[in-house]
Short mmCIF file of C-alpha atoms and ligand atoms in Angstrom, two decimals:
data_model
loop_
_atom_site.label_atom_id
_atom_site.label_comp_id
_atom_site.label_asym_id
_atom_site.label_seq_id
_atom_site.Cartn_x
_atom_site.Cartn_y
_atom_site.Cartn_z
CA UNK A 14 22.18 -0.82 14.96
CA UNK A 15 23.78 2.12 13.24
CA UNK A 16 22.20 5.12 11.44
CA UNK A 17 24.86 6.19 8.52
CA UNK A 18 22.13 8.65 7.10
CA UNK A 19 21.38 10.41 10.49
CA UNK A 20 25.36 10.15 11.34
CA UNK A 21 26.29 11.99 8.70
CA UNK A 22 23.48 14.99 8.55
CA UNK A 23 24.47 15.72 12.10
CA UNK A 24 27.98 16.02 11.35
CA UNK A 25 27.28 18.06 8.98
CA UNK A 26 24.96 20.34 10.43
CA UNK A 27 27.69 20.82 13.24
CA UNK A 28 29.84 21.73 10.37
CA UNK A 29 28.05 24.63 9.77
CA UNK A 30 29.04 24.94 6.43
CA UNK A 31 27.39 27.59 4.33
CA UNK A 32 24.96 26.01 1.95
CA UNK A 33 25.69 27.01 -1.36
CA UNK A 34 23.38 23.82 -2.23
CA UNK A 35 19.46 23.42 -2.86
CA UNK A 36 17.38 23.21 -0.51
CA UNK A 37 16.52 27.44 -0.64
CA UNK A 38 15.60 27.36 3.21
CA UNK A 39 19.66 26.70 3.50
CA UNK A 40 18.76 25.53 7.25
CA UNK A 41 17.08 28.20 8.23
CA UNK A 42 14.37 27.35 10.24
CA UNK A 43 10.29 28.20 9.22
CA UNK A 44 9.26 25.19 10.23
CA UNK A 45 12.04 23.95 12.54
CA UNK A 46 13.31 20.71 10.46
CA UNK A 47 15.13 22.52 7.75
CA UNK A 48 18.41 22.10 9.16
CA UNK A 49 17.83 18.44 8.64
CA UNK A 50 16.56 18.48 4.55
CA UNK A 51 20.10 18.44 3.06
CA UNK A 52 20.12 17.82 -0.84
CA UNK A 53 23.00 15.08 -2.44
CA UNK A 54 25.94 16.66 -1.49
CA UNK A 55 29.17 15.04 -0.71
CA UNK A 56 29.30 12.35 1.60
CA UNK A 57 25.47 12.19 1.59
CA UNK A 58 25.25 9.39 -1.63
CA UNK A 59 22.50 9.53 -4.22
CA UNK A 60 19.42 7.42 -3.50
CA UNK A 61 19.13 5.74 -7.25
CA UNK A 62 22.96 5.03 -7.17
CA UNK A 63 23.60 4.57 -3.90
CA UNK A 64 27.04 3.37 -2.67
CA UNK A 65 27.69 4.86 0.79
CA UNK A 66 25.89 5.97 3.65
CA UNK A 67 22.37 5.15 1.75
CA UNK A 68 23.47 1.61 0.45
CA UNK A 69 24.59 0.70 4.36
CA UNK A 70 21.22 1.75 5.66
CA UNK A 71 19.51 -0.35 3.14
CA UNK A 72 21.37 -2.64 4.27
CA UNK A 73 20.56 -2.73 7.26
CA UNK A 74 17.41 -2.51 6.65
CA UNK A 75 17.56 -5.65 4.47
CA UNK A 76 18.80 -7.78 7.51
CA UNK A 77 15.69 -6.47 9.90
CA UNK A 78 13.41 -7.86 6.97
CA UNK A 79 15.45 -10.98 6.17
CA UNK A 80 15.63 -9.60 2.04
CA UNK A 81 18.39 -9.99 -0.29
CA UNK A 82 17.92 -6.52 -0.96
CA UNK A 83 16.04 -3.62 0.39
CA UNK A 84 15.86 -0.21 -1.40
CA UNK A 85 14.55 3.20 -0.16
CA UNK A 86 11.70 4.85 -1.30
CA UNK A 87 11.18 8.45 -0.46
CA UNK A 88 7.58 8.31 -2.54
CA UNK A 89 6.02 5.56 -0.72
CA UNK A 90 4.67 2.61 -2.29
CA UNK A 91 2.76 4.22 -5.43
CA UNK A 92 6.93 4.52 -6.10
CA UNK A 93 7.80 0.76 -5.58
CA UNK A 94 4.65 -0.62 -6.88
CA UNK A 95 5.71 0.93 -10.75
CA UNK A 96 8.90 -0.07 -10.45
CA UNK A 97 7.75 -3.66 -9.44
CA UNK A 98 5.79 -3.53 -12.47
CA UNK A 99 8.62 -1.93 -14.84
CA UNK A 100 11.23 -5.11 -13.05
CA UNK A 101 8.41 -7.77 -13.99
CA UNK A 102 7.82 -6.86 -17.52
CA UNK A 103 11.43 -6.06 -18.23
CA UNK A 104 12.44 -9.49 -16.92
CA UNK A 105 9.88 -11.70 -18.66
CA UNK A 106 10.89 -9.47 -21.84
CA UNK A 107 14.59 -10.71 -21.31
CA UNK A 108 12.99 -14.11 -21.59
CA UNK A 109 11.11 -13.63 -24.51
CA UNK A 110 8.32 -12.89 -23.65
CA UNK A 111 6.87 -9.65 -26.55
CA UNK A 112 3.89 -8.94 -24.90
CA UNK A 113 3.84 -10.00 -21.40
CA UNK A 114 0.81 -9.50 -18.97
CA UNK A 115 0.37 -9.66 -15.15
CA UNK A 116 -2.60 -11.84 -13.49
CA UNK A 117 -3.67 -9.34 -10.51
CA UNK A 118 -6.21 -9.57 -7.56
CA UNK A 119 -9.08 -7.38 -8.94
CA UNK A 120 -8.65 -4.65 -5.45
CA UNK A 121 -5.59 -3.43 -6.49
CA UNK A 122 -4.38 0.07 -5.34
CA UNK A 123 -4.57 3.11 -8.26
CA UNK A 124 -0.74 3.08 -7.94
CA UNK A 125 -1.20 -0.26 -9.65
CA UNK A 126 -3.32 0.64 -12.36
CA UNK A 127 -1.11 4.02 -13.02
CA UNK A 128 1.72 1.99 -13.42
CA UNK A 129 0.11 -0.61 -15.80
CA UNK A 130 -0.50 2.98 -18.19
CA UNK A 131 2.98 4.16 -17.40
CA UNK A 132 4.73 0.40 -18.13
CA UNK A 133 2.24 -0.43 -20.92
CA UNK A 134 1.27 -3.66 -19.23
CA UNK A 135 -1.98 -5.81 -19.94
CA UNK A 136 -3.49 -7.28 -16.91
CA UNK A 137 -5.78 -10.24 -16.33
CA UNK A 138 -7.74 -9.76 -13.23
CA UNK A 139 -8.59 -11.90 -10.49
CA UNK A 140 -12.08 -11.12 -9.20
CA UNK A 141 -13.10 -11.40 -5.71
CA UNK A 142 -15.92 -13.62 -4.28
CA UNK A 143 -19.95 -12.48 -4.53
CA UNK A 144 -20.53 -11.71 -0.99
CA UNK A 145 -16.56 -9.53 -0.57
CA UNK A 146 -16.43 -5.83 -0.87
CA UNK A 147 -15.03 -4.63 -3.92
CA UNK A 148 -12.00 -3.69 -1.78
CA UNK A 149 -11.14 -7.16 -1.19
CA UNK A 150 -10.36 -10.15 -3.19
CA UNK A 151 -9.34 -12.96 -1.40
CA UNK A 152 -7.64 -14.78 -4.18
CA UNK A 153 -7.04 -18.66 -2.58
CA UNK A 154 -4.41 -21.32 -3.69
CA UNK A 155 -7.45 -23.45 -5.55
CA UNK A 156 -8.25 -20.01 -7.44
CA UNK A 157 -4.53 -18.91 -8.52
CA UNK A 158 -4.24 -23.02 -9.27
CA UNK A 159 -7.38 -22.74 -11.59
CA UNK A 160 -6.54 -19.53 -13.36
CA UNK A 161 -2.53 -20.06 -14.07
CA UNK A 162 -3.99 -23.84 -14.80
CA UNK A 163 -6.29 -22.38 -18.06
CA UNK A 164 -4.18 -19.33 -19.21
CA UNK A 165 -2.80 -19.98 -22.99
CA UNK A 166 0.84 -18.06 -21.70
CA UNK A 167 2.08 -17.55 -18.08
CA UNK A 168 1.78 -13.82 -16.82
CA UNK A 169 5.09 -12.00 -16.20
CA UNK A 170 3.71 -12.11 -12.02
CA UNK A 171 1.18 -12.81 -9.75
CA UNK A 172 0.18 -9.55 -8.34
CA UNK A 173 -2.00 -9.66 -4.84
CA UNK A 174 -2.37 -6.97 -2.54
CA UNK A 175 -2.50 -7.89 0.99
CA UNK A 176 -3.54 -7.09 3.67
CA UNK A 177 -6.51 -4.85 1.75
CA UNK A 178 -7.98 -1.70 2.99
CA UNK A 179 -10.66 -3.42 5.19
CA UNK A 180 -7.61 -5.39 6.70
CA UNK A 181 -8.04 -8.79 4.93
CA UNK A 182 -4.60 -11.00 3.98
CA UNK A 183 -4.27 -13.74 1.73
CA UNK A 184 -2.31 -17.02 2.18
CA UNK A 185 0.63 -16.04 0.67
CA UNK A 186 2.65 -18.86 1.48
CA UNK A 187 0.39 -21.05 -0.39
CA UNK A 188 0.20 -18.48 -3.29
CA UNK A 189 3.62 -18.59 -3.06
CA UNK A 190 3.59 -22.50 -3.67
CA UNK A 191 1.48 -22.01 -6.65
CA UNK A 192 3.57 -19.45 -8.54
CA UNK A 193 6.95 -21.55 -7.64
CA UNK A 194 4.86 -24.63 -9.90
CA UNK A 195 4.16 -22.47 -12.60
CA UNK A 196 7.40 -20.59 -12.56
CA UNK A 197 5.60 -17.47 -12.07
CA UNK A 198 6.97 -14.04 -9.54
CA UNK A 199 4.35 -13.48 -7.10
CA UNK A 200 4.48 -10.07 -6.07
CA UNK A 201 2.83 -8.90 -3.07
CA UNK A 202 1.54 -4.85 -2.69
CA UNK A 203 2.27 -5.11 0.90
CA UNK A 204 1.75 -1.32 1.59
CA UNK A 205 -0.49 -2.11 5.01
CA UNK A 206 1.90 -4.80 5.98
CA UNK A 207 5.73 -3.52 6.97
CA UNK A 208 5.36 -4.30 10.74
CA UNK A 209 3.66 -8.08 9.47
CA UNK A 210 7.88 -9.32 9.72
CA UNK A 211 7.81 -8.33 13.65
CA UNK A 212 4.69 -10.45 14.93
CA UNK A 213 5.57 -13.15 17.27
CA UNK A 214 4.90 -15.09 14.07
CA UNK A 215 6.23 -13.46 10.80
CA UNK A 216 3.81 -13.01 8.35
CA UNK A 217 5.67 -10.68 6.12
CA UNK A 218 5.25 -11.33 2.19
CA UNK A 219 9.15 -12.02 1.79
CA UNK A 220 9.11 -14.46 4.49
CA UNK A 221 6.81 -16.50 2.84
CA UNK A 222 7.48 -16.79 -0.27
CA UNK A 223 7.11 -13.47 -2.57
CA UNK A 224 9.32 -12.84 -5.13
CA UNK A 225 9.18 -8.65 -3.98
CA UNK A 226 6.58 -6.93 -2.18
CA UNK A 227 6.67 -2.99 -1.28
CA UNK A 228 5.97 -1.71 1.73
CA UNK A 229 4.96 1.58 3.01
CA UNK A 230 7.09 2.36 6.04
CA UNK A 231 4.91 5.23 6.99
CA UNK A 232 1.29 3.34 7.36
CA UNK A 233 2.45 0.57 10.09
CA UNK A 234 5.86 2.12 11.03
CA UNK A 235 6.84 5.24 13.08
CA UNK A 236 8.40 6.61 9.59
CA UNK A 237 7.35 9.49 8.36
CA UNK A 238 4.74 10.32 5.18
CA UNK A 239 6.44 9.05 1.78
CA UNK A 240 8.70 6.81 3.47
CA UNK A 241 8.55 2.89 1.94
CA UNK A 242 10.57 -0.35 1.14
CA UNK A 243 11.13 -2.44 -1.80
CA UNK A 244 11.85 -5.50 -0.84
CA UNK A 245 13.63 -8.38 -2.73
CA UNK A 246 13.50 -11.67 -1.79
CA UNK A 247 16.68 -14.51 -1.41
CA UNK A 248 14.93 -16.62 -3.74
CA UNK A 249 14.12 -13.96 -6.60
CA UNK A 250 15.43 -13.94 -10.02
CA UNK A 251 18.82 -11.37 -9.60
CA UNK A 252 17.04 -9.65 -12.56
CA UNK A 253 14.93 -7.63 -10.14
CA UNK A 254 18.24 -6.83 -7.50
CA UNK A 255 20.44 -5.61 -10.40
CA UNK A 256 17.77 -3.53 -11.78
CA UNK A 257 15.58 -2.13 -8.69
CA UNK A 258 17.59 1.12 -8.69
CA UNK A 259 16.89 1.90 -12.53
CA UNK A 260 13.18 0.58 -12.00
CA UNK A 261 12.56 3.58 -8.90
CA UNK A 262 15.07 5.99 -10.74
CA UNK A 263 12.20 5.85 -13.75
CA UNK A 264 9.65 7.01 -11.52
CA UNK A 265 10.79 8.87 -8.89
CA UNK A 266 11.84 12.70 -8.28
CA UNK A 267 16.05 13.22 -9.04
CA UNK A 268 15.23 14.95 -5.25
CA UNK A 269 14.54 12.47 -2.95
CA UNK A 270 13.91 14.01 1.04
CA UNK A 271 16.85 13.63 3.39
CA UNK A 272 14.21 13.52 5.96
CA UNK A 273 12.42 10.72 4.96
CA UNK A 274 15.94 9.09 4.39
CA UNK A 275 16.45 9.95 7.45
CA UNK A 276 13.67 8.70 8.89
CA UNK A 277 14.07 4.91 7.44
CA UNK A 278 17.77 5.02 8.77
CA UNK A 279 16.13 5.79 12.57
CA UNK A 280 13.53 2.93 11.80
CA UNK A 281 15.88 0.36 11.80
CA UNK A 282 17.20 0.98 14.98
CA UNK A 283 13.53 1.32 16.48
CA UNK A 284 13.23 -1.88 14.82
CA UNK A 285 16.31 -3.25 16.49
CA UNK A 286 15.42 -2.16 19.49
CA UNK A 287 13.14 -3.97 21.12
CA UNK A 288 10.08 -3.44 18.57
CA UNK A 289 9.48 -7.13 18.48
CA UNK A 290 8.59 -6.98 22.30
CA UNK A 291 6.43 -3.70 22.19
CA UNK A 292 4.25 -4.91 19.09
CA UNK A 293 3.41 -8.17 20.87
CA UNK A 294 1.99 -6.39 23.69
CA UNK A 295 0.47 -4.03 21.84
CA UNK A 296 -1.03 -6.44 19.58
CA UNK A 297 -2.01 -8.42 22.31
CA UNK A 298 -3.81 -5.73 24.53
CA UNK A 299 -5.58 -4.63 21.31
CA UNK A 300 -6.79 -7.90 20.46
CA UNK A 301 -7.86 -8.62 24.25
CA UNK A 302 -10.05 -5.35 24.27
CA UNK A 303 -11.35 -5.55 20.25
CA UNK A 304 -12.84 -9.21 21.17
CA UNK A 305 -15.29 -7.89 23.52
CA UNK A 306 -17.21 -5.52 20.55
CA UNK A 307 -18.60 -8.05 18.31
CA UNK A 308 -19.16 -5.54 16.01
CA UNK A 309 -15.30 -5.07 15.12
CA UNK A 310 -13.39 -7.60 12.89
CA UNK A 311 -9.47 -7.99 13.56
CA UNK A 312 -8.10 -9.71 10.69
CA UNK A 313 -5.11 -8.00 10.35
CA UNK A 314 -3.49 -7.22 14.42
CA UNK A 315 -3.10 -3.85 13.83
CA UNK A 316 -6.68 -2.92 12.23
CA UNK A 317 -9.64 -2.97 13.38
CA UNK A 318 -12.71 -2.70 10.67
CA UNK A 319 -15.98 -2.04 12.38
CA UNK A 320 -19.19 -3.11 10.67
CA UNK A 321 -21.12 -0.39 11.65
CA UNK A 322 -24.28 -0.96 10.07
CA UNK A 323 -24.64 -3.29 12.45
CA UNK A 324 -25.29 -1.37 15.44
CA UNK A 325 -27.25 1.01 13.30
CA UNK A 326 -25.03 3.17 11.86
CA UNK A 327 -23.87 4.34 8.44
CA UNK A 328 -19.99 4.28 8.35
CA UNK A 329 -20.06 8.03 7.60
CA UNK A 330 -22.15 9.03 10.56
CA UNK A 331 -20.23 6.64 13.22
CA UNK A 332 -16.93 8.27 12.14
CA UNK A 333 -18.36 12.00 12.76
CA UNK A 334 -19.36 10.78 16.47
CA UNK A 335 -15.93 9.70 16.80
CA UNK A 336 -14.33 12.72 15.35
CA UNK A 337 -16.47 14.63 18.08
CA UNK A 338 -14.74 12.37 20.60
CA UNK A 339 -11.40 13.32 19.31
CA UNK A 340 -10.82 10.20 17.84
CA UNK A 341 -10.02 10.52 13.83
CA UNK A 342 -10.27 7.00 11.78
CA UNK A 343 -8.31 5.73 9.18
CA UNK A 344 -11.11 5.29 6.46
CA UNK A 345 -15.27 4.78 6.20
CA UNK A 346 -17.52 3.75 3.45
CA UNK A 347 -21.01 3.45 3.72
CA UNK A 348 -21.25 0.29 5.81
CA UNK A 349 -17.73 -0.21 7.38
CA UNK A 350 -15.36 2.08 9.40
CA UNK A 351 -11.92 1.22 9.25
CA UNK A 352 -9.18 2.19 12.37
CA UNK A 353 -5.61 1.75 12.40
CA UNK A 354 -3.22 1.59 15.36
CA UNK A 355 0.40 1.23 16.24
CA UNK A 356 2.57 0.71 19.49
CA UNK A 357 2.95 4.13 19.14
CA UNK A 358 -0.72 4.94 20.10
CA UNK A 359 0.18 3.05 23.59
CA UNK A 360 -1.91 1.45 25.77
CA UNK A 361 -3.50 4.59 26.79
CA UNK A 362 -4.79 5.16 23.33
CA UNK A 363 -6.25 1.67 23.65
CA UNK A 364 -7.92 2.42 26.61
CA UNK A 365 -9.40 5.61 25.36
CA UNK A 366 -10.50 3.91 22.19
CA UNK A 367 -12.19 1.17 23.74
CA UNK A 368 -13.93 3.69 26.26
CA UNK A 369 -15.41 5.64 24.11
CA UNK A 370 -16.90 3.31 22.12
CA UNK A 371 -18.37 1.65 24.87
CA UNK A 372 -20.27 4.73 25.52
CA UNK A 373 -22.04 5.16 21.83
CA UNK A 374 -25.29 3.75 21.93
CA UNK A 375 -26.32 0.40 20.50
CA UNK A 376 -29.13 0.82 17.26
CA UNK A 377 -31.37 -1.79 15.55
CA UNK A 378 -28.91 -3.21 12.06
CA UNK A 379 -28.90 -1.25 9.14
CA UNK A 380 -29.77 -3.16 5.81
CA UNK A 381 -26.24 -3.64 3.66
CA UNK A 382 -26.80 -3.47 0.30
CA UNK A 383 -24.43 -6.78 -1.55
CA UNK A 384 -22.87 -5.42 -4.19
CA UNK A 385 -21.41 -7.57 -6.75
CA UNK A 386 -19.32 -5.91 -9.92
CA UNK A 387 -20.45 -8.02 -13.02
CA UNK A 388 -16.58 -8.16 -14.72
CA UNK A 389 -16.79 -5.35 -16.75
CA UNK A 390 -15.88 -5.73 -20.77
CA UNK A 391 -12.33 -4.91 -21.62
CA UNK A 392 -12.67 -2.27 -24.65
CA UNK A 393 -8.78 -1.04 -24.94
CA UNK A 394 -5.91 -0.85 -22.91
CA UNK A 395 -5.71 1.01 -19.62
CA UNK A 396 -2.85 3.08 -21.41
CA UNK A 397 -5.10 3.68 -24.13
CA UNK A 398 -7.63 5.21 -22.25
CA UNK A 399 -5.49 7.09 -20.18
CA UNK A 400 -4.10 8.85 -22.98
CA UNK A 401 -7.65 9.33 -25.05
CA UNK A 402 -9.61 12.41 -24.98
CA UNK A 403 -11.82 12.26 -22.08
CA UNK A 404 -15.36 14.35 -20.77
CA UNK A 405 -16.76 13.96 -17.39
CA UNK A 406 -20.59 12.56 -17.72
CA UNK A 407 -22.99 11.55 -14.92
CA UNK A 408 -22.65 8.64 -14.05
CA UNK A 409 -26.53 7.48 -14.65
CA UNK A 410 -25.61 8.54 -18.10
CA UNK A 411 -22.07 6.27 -18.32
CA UNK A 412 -23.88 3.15 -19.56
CA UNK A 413 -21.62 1.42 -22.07
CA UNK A 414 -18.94 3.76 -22.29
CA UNK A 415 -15.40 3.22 -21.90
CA UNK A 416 -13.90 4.34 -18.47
CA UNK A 417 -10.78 6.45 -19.40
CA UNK A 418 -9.58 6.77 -15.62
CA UNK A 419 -10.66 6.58 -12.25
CA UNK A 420 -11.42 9.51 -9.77
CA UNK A 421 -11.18 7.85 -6.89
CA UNK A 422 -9.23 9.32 -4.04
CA UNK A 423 -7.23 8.20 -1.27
CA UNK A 424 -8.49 6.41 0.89
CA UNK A 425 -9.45 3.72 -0.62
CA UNK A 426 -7.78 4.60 -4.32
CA UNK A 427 -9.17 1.19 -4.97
CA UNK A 428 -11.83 1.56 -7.91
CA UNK A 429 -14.51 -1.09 -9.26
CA UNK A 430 -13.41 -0.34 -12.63
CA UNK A 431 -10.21 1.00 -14.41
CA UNK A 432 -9.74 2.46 -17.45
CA UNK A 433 -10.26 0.81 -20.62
CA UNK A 434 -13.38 -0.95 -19.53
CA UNK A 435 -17.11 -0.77 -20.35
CA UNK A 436 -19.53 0.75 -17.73
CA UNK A 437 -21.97 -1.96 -17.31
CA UNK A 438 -24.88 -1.74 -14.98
CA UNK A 439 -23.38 -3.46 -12.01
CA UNK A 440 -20.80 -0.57 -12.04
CA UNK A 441 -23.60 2.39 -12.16
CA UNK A 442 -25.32 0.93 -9.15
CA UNK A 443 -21.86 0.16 -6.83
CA UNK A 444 -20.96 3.92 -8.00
CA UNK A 445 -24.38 5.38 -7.02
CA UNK A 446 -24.20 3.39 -3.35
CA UNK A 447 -20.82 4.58 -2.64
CA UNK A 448 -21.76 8.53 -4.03
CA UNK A 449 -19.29 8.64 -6.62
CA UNK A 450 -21.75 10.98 -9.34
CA UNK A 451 -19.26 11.67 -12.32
CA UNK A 452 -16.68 8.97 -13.95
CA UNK A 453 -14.12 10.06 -16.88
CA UNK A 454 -15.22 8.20 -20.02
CA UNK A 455 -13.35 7.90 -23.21
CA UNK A 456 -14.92 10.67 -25.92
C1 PLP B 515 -3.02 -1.07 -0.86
C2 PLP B 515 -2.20 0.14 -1.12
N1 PLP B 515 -1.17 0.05 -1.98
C3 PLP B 515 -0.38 1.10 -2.25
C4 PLP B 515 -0.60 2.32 -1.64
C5 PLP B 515 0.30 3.48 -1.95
O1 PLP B 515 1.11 3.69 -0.85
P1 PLP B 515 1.81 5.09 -0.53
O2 PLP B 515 0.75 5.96 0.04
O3 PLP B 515 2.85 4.72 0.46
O4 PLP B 515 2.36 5.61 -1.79
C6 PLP B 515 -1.68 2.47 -0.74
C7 PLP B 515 -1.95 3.75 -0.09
O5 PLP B 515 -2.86 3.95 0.62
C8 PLP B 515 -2.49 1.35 -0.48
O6 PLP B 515 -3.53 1.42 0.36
#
């Protein structure tokens, strides 16, 4: 497979033109890349109206991943997932829709909620099961049947994300099915999921059914930080195709990194070469070795989420032994520990992984507390909130105010409540478990 982008920034850094241009390093090398970060000069297209070397590279990025249409994103998914949002309610506003809504799974990423604010879109949420995390909501075919079933108007999409933090992944084939009877776009936050199109069998959102689903390149992928897909499917409404370039354009910086660009072009040919092959081993020597510790769950092939309060350990505590073992994890909380791997670890990094946690030492459980969010009151819009004058209280001293925004970081940058809604009880108690001791409230 070719690599237009790469092509062309080696031609012209033989060239050795003098670069009158941004970037101010002009090639020079402090870190040793520069020479590589070019800016939109001539030959070199422009990611948000692409035509030439960028459009072929989507393009071939679009037949790895079987899309109508794939489109660069040099800002990850928190980029795709508010242009998703901007394409939904545009579209069902071109079908008269005034005020449309979207019906989401309740674990949805901040990127989501930030772009509900930034779109001015309502959402109806989706909440996960009693005994689940609050980072996962396995939404079912019988649940999206029920809810689009008793809804007065149909949303402008189904929004899931899958697979969650802790690894989980929804049946989106049958979601799919559901949404095609009600005439609704499911879209799929598929940010842990790229390499999901490569498994012996393909799993990938597009493939089975989603209207659009972004993806982050960089979590799964040997792409570098910020690099992600948008993905549109054969079957979607050409609404979304024609106007994915505005939709990322609206968000995203009018500089978009040549090396990232870059980066997707060289994917592909990974991709093309012979990634199908190394993943299945991979995936199968990792699930070989991850059976024997019945204290790690494999949901997802490529993470592994260890319940460490089961062998007597608090999620925080098991990832410092680690870290003193030189391994560095992906994400704890207070009862799970969350580890994510790639071909590119190799077998070796199996082998070391699996060692070394042979060697920690087995304790008596550790009681989990369940934590179950009572759906918190909807006072105002998210947007509203956002943009109302906010103090930081305790959080023992939240009860019954309105959330303005979340501070939660990343990882998770999944919060049990978003802006708009009324602290309730339920919400105090989750945020005093997980250590989270101020929250933004509406003044
Ligand atoms: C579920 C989920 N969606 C979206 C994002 C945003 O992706 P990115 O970091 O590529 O912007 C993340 C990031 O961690 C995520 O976990």
């Amino acid at each position: 497979m070719d690599t237009p982008i790469c092509d062309f920034v080696n031609n012209y850094i033989k060239e050795n033109s003098l670069r009158l241009h941004m970037p101010g390093h002009k090639g020079k090398e402090l870190l040793g890349f520069e020479k590589y970060d070019i800016t939109e000069v001539r030959g070199a297209d422009c990611l948000y109206t692409a035509e030439g070397i960028i459009k072929k590279s989507e393009e071939n990025a679009a037949r790895l991943f079987g899309s109508s249409a794939t489109f660069y994103s040099c800002e990850g998914s928190s980029l795709t997932v508010r242009a998703m949002l901007y394409l939904v309610k545009a579209y069902a506003i071109s079908r008269g829709d005034e005020s449309p809504y979207v019906l989401s799974g309740r674990n949805a990423h901040s990127s989501f909620v930030s772009g509900c604010a930034l779109n001015d879109l309502e959402v109806k949420w989706l909440y996960p099961d009693e005994s689940e995390s609050y980072l996962s909501c396995r939404v079912t075919a019988e649940k999206l049947e029920k809810a689009l079933g008793s809804v007065d108007k149909a949303p402008a999409c189904v929004y899931i994300t899958s697979p969650d933090y802790l690894g989980n992944m929804c049946d989106i084939s049958a979601l799919s099915g559901v949404c095609e009877k009600y005439g609704v776009p499911l879209v799929v936050d598929n940010a842990h999921g790229a390499y999901l199109k490569f498994l012996e069998k393909d799993l990938h959102p597009i493939s089975l059914g989603a209207a659009m689903c972004a993806d982050s390149a960089h979590k799964t992928l040997p792409a570098l930080t910020g690099a992600g897909y948008l993905h549109i499917s054969k079957g979607a409404p050409e609404f979304f195709k024609e106007n994915a370039r505005l939709a990322l354009s609206l968000f995203g910086s009018t500089s978009p990194s040549y090396l990232i660009l870059q980066s997707l072009d060289t994917v592909n040919k990974y991709i093309a070469e012979g990634y199908e092959k190394r993943l299945k081993d991979f995936a199968f020597a990792l699930e070989k070795s991850a059976k024997k510790f019945p204290f790690i769950k494999q949901n997802e092939p490529l993470k592994l989420t260890l319940d460490t309060c089961k062998i007597g350990y608090r999620g925080g505590d098991f990832a410092k032994i680690l870290e003193k073992k030189g391994i560095v994890c992906e994400f704890f909380d207070r009862d799970t520990l969350v580890l994510m791997l790639t071909p590119e670890n190799g077998e070796d990094g199996i082998k070391r992984l699996f060692e070394i946690l042979g060697e920690i030492e087995i304790k008596a459980p550790l009681a989990k507390e369940a934590h179950t969010i009572a759906p918190p009151r909807r006072i105002m819009s998210i947007r509203e909130a956002l943009f109302s004058p906010r103090e930081q209280v305790k959080t023992e001293n939240a009860l019954g105010r309105a959330l303005a925004c979340a501070n939660i970081s990343c990882p998770p940058a999944v919060s049990p409540i978003v802006g708009g809604e009324e602290i309730n009880q339920s919400v105090i108690d989750l945020c005093a478990y997980y250590g989270i001791d101020t929250l933004f409230v509406v003044k």
